[in-house]
Structures are given as C-alpha cells and as structure tokens.
Short mmCIF file of C-alpha atoms and ligand atoms in Angstrom, two decimals:
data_model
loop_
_atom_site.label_atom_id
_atom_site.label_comp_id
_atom_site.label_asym_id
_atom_site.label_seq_id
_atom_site.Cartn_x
_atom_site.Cartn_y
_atom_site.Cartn_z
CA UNK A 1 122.07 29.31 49.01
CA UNK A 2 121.78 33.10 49.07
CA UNK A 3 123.84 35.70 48.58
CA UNK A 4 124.24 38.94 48.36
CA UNK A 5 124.73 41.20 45.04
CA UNK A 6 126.02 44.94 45.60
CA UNK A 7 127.19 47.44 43.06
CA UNK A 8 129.24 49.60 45.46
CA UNK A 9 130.78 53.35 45.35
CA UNK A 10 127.51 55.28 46.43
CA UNK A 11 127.20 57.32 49.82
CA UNK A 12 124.99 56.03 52.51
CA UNK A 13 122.52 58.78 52.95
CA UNK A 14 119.04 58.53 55.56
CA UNK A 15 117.82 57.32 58.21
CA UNK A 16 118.46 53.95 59.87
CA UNK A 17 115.76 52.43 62.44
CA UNK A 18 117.43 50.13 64.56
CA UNK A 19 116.00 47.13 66.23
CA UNK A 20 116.21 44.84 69.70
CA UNK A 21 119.50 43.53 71.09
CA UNK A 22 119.84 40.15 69.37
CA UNK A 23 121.99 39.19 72.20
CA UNK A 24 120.01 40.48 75.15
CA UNK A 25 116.84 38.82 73.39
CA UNK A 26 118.39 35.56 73.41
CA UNK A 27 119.33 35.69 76.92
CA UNK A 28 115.71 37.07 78.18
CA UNK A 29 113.88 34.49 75.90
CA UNK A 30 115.59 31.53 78.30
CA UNK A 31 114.88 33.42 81.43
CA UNK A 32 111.48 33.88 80.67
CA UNK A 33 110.80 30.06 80.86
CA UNK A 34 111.48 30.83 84.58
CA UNK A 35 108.01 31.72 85.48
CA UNK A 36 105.00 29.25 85.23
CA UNK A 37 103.52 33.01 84.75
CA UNK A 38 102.55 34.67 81.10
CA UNK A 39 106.01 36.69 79.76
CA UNK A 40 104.76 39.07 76.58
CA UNK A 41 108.74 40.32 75.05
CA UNK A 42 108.54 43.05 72.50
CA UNK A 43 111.11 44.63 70.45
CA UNK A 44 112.55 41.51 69.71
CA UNK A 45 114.67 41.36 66.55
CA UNK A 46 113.18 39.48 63.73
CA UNK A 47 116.54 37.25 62.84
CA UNK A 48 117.43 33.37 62.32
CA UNK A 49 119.24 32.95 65.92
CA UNK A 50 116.23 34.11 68.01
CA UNK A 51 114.33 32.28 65.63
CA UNK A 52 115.85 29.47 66.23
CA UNK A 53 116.07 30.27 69.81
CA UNK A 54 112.15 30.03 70.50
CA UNK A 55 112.05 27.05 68.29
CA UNK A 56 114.12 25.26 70.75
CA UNK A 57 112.01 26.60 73.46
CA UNK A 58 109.21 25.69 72.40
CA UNK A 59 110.75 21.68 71.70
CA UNK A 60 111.08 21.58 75.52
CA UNK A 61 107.64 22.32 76.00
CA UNK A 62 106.92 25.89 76.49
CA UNK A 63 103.53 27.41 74.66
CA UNK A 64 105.31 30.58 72.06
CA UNK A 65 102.67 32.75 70.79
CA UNK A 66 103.97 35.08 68.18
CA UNK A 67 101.88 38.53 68.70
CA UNK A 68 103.17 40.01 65.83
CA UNK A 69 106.96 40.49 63.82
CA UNK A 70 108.93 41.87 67.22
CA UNK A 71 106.91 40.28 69.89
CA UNK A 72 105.93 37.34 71.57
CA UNK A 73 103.84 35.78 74.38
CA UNK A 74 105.56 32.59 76.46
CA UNK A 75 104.45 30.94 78.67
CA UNK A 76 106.33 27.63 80.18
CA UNK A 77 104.23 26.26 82.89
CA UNK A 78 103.81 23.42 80.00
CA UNK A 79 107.28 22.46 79.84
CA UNK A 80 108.01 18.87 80.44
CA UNK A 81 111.40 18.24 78.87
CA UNK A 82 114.22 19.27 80.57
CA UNK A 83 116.55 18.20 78.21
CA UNK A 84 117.77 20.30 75.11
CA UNK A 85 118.48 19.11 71.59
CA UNK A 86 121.90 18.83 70.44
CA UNK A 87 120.38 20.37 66.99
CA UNK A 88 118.98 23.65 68.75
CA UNK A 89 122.70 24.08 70.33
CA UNK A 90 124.36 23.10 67.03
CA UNK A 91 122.99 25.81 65.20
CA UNK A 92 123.00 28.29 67.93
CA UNK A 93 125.67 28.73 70.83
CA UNK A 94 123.50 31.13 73.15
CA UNK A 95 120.93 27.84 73.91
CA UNK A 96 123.52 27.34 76.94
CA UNK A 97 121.51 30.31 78.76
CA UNK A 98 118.92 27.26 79.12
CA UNK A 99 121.41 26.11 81.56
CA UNK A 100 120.90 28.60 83.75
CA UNK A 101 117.58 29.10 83.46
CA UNK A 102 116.04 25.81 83.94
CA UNK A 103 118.63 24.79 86.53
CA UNK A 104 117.69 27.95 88.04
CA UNK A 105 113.76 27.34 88.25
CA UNK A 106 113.78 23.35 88.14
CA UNK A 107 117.47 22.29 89.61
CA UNK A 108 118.22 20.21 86.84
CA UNK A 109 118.96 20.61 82.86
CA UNK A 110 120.34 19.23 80.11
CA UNK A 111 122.33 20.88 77.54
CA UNK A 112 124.86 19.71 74.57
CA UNK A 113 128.08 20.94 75.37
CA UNK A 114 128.06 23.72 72.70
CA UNK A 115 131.03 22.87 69.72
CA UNK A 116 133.90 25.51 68.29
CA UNK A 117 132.66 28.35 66.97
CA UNK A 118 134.27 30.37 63.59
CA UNK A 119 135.48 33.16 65.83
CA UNK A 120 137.34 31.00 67.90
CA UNK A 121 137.74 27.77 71.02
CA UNK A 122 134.64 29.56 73.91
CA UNK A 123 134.97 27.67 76.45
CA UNK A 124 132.42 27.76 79.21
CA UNK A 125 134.64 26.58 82.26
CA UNK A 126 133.35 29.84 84.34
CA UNK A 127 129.95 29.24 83.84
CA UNK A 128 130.24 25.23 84.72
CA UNK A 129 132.59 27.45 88.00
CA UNK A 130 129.26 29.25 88.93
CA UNK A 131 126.97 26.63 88.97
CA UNK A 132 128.98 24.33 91.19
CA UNK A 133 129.73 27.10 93.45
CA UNK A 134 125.89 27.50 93.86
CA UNK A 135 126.05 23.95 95.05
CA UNK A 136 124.76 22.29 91.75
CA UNK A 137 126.22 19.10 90.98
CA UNK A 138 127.82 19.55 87.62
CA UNK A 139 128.75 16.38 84.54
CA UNK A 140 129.93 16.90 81.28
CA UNK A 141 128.70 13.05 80.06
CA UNK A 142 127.84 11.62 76.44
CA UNK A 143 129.15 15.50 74.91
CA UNK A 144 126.27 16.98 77.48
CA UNK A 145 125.83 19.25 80.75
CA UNK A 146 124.15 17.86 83.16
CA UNK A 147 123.66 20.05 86.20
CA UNK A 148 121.66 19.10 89.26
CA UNK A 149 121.06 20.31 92.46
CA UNK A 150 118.64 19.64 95.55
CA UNK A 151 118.75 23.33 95.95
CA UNK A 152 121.03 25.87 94.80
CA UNK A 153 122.38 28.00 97.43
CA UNK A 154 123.96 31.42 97.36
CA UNK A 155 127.42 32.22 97.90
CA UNK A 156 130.16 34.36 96.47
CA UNK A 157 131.86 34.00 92.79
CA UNK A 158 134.83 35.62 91.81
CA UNK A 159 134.85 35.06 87.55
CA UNK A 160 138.17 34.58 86.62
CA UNK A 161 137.80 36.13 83.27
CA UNK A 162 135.15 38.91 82.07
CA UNK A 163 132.42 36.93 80.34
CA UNK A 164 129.38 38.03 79.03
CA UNK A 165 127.58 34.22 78.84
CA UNK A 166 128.80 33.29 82.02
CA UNK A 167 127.74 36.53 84.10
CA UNK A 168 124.35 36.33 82.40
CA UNK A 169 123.98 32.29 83.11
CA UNK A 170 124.86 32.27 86.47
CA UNK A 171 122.70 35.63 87.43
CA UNK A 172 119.75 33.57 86.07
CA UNK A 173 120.30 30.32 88.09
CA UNK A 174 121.31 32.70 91.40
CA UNK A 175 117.83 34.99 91.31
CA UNK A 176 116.19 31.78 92.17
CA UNK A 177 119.16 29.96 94.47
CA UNK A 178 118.22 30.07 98.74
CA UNK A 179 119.52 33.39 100.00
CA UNK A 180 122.11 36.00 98.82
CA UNK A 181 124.91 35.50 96.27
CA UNK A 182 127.38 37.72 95.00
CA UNK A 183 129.38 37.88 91.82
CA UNK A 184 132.68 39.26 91.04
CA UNK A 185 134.35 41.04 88.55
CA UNK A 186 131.26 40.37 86.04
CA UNK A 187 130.86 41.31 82.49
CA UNK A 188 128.98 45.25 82.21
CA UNK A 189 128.12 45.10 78.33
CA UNK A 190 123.79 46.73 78.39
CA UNK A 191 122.64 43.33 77.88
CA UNK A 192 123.75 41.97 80.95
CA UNK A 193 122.02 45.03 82.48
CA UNK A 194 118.67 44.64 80.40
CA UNK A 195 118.85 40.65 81.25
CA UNK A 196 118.85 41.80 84.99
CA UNK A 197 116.41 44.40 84.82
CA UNK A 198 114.21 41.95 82.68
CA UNK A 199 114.68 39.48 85.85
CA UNK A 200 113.84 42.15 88.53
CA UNK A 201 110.55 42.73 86.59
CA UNK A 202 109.72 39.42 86.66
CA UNK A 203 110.19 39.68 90.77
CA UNK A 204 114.16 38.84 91.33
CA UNK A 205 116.15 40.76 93.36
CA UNK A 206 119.30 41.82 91.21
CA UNK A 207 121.47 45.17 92.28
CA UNK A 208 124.63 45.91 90.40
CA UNK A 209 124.75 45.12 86.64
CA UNK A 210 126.59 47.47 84.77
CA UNK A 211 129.41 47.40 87.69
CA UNK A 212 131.74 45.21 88.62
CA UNK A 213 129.91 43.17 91.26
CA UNK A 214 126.41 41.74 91.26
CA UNK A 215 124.39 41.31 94.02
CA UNK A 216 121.62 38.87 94.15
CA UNK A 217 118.88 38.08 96.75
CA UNK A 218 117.83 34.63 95.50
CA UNK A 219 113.62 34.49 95.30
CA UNK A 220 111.46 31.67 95.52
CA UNK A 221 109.04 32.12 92.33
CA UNK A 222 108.97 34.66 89.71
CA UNK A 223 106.13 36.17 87.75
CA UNK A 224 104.40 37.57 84.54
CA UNK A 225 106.09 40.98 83.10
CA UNK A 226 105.87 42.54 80.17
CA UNK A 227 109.04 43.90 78.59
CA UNK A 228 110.90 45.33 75.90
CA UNK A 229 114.06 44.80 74.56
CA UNK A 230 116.91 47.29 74.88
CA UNK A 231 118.45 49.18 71.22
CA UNK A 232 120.88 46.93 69.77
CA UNK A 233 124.23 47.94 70.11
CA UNK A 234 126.10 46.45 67.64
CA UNK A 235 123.65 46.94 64.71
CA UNK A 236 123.76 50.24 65.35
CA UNK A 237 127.36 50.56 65.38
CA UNK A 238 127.15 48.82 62.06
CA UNK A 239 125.01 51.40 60.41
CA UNK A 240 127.43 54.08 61.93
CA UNK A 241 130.87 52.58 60.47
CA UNK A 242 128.72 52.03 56.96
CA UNK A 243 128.43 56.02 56.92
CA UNK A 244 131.57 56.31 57.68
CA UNK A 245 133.32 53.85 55.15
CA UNK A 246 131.08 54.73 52.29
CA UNK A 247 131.05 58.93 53.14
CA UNK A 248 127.92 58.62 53.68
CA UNK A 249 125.43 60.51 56.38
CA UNK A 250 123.16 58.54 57.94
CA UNK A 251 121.00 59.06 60.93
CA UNK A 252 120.75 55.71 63.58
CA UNK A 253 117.50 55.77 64.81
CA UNK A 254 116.14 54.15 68.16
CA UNK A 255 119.44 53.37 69.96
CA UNK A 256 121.19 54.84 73.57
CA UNK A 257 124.01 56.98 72.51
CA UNK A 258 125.94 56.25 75.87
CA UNK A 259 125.73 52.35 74.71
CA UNK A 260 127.91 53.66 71.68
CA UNK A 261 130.35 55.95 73.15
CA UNK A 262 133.53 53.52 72.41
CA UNK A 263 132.34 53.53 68.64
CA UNK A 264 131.45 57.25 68.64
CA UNK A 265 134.64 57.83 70.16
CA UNK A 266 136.69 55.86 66.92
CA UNK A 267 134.83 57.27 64.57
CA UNK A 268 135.70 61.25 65.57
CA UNK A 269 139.12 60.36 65.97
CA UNK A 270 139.72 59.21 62.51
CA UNK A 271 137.91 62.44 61.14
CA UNK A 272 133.69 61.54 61.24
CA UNK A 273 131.38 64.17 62.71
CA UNK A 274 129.17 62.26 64.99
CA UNK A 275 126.28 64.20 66.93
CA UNK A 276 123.99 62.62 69.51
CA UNK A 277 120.53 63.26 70.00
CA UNK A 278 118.41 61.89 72.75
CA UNK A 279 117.96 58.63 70.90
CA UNK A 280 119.77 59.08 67.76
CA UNK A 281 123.03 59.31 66.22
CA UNK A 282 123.78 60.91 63.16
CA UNK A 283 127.08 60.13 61.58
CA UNK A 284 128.38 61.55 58.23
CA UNK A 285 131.88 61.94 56.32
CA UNK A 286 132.82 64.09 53.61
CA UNK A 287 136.71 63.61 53.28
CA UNK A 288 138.51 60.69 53.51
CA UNK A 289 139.11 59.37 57.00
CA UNK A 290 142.70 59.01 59.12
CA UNK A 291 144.52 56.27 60.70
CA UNK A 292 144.50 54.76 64.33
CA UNK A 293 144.34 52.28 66.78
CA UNK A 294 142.27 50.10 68.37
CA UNK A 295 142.12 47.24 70.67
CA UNK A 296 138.91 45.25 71.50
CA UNK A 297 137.83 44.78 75.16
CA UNK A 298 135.11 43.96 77.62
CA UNK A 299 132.23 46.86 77.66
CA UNK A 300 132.67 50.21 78.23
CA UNK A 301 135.89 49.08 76.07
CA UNK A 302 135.59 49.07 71.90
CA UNK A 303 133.45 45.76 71.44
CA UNK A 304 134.83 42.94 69.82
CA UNK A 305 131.84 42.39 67.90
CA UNK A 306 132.91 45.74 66.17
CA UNK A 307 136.24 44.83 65.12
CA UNK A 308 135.81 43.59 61.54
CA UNK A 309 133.37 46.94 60.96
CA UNK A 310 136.50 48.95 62.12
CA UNK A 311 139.23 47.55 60.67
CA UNK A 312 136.90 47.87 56.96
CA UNK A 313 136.66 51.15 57.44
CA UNK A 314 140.61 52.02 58.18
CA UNK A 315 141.19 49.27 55.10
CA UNK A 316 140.41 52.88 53.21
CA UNK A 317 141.88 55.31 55.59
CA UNK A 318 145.15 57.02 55.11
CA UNK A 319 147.89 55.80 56.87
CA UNK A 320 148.51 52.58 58.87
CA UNK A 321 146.09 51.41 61.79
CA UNK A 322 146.71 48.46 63.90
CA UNK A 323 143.95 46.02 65.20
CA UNK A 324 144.24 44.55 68.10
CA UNK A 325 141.85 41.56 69.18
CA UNK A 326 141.65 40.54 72.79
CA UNK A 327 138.65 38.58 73.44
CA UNK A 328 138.75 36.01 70.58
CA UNK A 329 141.69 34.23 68.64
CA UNK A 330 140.27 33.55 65.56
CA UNK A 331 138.57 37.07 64.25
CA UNK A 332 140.78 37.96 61.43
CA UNK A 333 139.13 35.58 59.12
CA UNK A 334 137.60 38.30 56.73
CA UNK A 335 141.30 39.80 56.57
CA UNK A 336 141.83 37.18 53.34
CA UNK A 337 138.56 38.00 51.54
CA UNK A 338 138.96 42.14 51.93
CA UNK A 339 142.79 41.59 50.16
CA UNK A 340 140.80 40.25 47.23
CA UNK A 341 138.94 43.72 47.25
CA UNK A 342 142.00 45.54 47.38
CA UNK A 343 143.17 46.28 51.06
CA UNK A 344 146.62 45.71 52.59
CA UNK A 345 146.10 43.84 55.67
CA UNK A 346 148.37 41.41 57.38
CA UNK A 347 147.62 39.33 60.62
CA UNK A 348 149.94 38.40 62.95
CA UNK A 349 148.92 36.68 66.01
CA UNK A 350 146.11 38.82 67.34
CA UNK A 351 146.57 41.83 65.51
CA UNK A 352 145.80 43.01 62.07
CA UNK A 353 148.26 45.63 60.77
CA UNK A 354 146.19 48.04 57.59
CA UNK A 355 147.65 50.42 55.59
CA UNK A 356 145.13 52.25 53.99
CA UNK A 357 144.33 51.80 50.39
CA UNK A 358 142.62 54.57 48.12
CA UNK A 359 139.91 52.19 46.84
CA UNK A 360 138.58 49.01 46.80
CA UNK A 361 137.40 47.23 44.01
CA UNK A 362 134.23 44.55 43.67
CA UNK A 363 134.90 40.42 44.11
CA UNK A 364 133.78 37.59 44.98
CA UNK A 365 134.09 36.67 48.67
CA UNK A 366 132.53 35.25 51.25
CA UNK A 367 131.25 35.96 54.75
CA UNK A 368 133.46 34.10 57.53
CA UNK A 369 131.05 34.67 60.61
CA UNK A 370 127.78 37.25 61.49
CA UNK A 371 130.04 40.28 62.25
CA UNK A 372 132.55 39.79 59.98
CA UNK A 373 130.16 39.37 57.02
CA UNK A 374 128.34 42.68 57.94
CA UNK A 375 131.84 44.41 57.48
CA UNK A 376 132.21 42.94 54.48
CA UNK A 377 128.97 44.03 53.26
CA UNK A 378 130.40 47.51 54.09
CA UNK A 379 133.28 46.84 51.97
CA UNK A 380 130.90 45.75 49.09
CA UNK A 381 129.18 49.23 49.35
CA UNK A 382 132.52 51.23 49.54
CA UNK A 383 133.98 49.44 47.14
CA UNK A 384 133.98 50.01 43.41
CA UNK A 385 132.19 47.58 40.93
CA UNK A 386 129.61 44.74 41.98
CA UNK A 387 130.60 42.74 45.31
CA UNK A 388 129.10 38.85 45.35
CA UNK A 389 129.08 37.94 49.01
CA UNK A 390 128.56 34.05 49.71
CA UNK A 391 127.30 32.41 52.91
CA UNK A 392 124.84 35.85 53.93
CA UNK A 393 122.88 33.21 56.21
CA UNK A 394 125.62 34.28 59.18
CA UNK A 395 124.76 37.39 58.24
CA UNK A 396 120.92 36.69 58.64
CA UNK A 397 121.23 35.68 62.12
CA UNK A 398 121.85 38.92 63.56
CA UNK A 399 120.63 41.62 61.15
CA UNK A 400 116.95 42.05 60.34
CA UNK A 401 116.00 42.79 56.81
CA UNK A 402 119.90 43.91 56.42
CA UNK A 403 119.35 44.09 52.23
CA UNK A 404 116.34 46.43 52.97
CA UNK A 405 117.62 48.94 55.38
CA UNK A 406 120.64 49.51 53.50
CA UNK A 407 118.20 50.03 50.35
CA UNK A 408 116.53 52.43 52.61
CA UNK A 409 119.93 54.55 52.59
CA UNK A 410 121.00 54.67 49.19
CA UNK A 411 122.82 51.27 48.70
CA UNK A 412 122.43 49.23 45.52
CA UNK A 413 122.30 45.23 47.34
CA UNK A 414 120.37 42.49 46.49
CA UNK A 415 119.13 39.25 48.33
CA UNK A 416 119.78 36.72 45.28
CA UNK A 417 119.58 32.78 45.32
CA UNK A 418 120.94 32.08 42.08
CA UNK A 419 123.51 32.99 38.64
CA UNK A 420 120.57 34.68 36.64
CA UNK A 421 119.12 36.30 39.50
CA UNK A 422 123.04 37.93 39.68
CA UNK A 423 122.78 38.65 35.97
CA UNK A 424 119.53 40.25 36.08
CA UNK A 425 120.53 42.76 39.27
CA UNK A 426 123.52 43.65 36.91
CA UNK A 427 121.22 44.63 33.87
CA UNK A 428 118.82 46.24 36.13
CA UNK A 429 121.37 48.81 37.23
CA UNK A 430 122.79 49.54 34.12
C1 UD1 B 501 128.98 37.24 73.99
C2 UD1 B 501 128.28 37.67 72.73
C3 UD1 B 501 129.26 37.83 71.59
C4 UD1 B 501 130.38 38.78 72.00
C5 UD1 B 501 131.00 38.37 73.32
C6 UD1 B 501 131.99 39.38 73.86
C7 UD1 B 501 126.12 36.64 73.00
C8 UD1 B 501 125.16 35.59 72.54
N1 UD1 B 501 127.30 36.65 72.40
O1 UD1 B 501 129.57 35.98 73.75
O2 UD1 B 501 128.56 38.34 70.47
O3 UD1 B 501 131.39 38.76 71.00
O4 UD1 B 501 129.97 38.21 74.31
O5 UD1 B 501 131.40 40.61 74.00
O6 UD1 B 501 125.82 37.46 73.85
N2 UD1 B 501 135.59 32.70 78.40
C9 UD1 B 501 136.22 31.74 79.13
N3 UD1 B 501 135.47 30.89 79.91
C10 UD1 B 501 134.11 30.98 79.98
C11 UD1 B 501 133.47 31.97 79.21
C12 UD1 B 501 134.22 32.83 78.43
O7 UD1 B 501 137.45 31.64 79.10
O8 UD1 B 501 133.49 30.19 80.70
C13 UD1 B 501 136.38 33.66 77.56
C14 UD1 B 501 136.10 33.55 76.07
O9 UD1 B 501 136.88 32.56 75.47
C15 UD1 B 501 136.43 34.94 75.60
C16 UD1 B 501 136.05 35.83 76.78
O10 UD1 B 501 135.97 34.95 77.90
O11 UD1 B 501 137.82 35.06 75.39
C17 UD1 B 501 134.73 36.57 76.60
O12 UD1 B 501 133.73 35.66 76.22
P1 UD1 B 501 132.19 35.88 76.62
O13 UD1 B 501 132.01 37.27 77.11
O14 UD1 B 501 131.76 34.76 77.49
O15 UD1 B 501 131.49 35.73 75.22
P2 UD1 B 501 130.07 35.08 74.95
O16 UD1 B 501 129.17 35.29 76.11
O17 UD1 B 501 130.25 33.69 74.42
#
C-alpha cells in the first residue's frame, strides 16, 4: 500500500500547472458514448477514477484509444453491452452518468445501484425523478437500475434539491429525448456548464447551464467533436489553500479565476494576497492568517469539496473559525487525524468549531476520503516534523502526480510503499 512521507515546515514557493476537471471528465467520458461518431477529449486528468472510468467504458464495448497522457479517442458505435459492472460502480460512484447516457442514446441501461460513500448516504432519488418524468420506465431490481423507455419524451423537471449528478444525468438522457424539456432549479457548478457545452458540440441543443433553468431541445443523433476539458476547480483551489497554510507563494497556472472566486474570496478575508491574472492566480502569505467563517454550498457558493482544505488552513489561524457543512453529513472525518497533529477541532453535528493552534506537529494519520486526504497532505507540509499519511490511493483518484507538483514548489513528500523506503526518505533529508 502506498503512502505518503513529508517532512513539513517549508514555504510553498512556484508555480503550479493545473490540469482537467476530474469531475467534468468523468461526466463527458459517458456522454461521449452517445455518438456512433469519433469523440477525441483532451485535457483529461491523468488520475485512478477516470482511469477507471474508461476502463468501464471500454467493458461495455466502446473502442478507447489513448492518444497520449491527457487525451483520448472513443468511439462507441461498437458497444454491445448495455449493462454495467457492479465492479466499475464499486470502485467509482460517477459510472451512474452511464445511466443517462446510454438511456439517453439507446433507451435502456443497466447500472448497479451505486453503495455509501465515506463522505456520506448520496442518494440518487432525483435522478431516478428525471428519468421517469422523461417517460422512462424506471426498476431498482437485484441492487440494479434498470431504466427503459420506448422513447423518452420531453417535459418539465423541477429538482427538488441542487444536485450536481442529477442535473448532469438527466441533461444527457434529455438532449436526445423527442422535443423540448426543461429543468428546474439545476445545479450551476462549471462542470455542468462544460458537460453541456461538450453536448452542444457534439450537435445537442442545450441553453442555460450555469443558471437556474436548463433548456433542452431534444435531437435525434449526435456527432464527432473534438474537445477539451475545462481547468479543474478544486485542484486548483488546493494548490491555493497549500500557499496559504504553509506561507507559501505560489502561482496556479491554467485555471479560470471567476471559477475560484468563493475560494479567492476566503482566502483575502483571513489575511492572503491573492491577484488574478487572465489565467492564473497567484496566492502568497507572509504573516500568519485570521479567523472566520464558512459554510459550504451549491456553486457560486464555497464548494464542499473545499471544506477539509479550509478548515486545515484555519486549524493554524488565530482565533476561532466555524465550519459549516451543508451538502454532506459525514465530511468531518479528517477532524480526528489533524487533532493527532496538534489542532483543536470539535464536530458537532454539521459543523466543525477550530481554534487556531500556533503549530502543528508531524504523525501518523491517515487519509479518510480524496478531498480530505489532500488537506491533510497540507497539514503534513505545514506541519513540523515528518507526516506518514496512509491510504494516498483516495488521494490518487483525483490529483495527478500530487507528490511531484508539490516537489515542484518546494515541499519535501515522498510516494513510498514500504518501512525502509520511510527510513531511507528520513536519512536522505538529513
Ligand atoms: C458531485 C461531485 C462531488 C461534489 C458534489 C457537490 C462528481 C463526480 N462529484 O457529487 O465531488 O462534492 O457534486 O458539489 O461530480 N442528493 C439527493 N438526491 C439525489 C442527488 C443528490 O438528495 O438524487 C443530495 C446529496 O445527498 C447531497 C446534495 O444533493 O446532499 C448534492 O449532491 P450532488 O450535487 O448530487 O453530488 P454528486 O453529484 O454526487
């Protein structure tokens, strides 16, 4: 199993190239099996769940060609197999966009009713909502979907709660449904945008991501595109709260500032300078950073995938900042393993109450989920002393070459697999 070896307490200081959305990829992999038609996707990130991802697409049938490291070349007039593999779902939540997809371009699929997750019960009632609405016949049998429909036809959805998978799913079944369906009070996070635009260049007719309401004009076929994948929002935030907690300046390459702004935004009010460029944010810290609030909520709000990088970095601010998490009940899991390092954090209910510590020291911990474990990483490089984190493979399925990148700025980590490999990264640096 690998881990990670860090030997915290130095400044973050470079530049940062950031790559593809991992969450818009996995969504635009699935809706390019939608077209019998060539798809080439670039600036896809290199990490275990799109990985995984094309694996499963390619189990169905579909012909993957990988191009090079960040793109690829599908095409799925090959596909025979309707049916998904409880294994591909297992490892990987975000195989329910087949669901969409093929029900969308075939009227029928098959998918293993995804399991509980580590961040909390995600149910997927509203997606299950928008497919019957579309007039698919909808069974949750043997622990599977199975959604079928003679045709889908369009019609008008009102979500009852602002979801990102279930905005996303149902778009891609609609774009191909018989005539014009609208959807209501939809998720507006850039991914849900870059999956529509990514569906209007393969000939849908999409208006309205990135508001409330989504209009589609359902289409009879779709075709070839080429397309690239939008800057990924989160791993750039990452990078920026890494500056920040180790007082560190870094420049994020390759992202959209106004994709940030929520982020940007925390980071000036507890004492960062943050300046945007065209496509680049530079973020640095030279004293050590306030207090405040912050509650996570659906895009423009602060993302809850940026809630354990937050609350890491006010672990060392002064004063006492409250977390607040909306969107999933079980986030606070990395609140245990950053009181072995040090902090003062208390959860109660869906809030995490930190009173700033000076310091934190170097332990042994490991990561609870993806996000969480990136935080902790930036708790490893803050802290004092060497940091072991266990169970990095979370952390591998959303960050690309995480170890290298943060060698890039400074940071003293190590991808290690084993006791001596620990012992010789502690001789190495002295
Ligand atoms: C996506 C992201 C995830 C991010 C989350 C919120 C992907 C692959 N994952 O997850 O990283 O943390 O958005 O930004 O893109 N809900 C229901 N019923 C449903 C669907 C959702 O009640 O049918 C609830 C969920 O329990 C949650 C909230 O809606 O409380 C938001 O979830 P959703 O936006 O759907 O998250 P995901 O799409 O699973």
């Amino acid at each position: 199993m690998e881990q990670y070896v860090i030997r915290g307490g130095n400044p973050l200081v470079g530049e940062v190239e950031i790559g593809g959305a991992k969450n818009a990829a996995l969504a635009i992999l699935t809706a390019a099996i939608m077209t019998d038609e060539t798809v080439v996707i670039e600036n896809l990130p290199d990490v275990s769940d799109i990985n995984v991802l094309l694996e499963a697409i390619a189990e169905i049938g579909a012909t993957i060609e990988r191009v090079d490291r960040h793109t690829v070349r599908i095409n799925a007039s090959t596909i025979g197999d309707l049916s998904v593999d409880y294994e591909y779902i297992k490892k990987i939540r975000a195989s329910y966009y087949l669901l969409g997809a093929l029900l969308g371009k075939y009227k029928r699929a098959e998918v293993p009713l995804p399991g509980g997750c580590n961040i909390g019960s995600r149910p997927i009632d509203q997606h299950i909502k928008g497919f019957r609405a579309l007039g698919a016949k909808v069974e949750i049998k043997h622990g599977a979907i199975m959604a079928s429909a003679s045709e889908l036809r369009g019609t008008h959805i009102f979500l009852d709660v602002v979801s990102v998978g279930a905005t996303i799913n149902i778009m891609m079944a609609a774009a191909m449904a018989k005539g014009n369906t609208i959807i209501e009070n939809v998720a507006k996070e850039p991914h849900v945008v870059d999956v529509a635009n990514f569906l209007n260049s393969m000939g849908a007719n999409i208006k309205g991501a990135g508001t409330d309401v989504i209009r589609i004009k359902g289409v009879e076929t779709l075709h070839s595109t080429t397309y690239s994948v939008v800057p990924d929002m989160i791993e750039a935030g990452t990078y920026m709260f890494a500056a920040a907690a180790t007082k560190g300046d870094v420049l994020v390459k390759n992202v959209i500032p106004k994709h940030l702004e929520a982020t940007t935004a925390k980071l000036e009010e507890i004492g960062c300078d943050v300046e945007e460029f065209d496509d680049a944010i530079r973020v640095s810290a030279s004293k050590r950073l306030g207090r405040t609030h912050v509650k996570t909520q659906p895009y423009p709000g602060y993302p809850t995938d940026m809630q354990p990088q937050i609350a890491v970095t006010l672990a060392l601010a002064n004063g006492t900042s409250i977390v607040t998490e909306s969107i999933f009940e079980n986030r606070f899991k990395y609140a245990d393993e950053l009181t072995r390092m040090g902090a003062s954090v208390k959860v109660e209910g869906n809030t995490a109450i930190i009173d700033g510590v000076e310091g934190l020291t170097g332990a042994r911990i490991s990561a609870p989920d993806l996000r969480a474990g990136a935080a902790l990483v930036i708790a490893g490089l803050a802290a004092e002393g060497i940091t072991i984190i266990d169970d990095i493979v979370y952390i591998q399925r959303g960050y690309e070459d995480f170890e290298g990148k943060l060698r890039g700025l400074g940071a003293e980590i190590q991808r290690v697999t084993s006791e001596r490999e620990i012992q010789k990264f502690k001789l190495q640096i002295g």
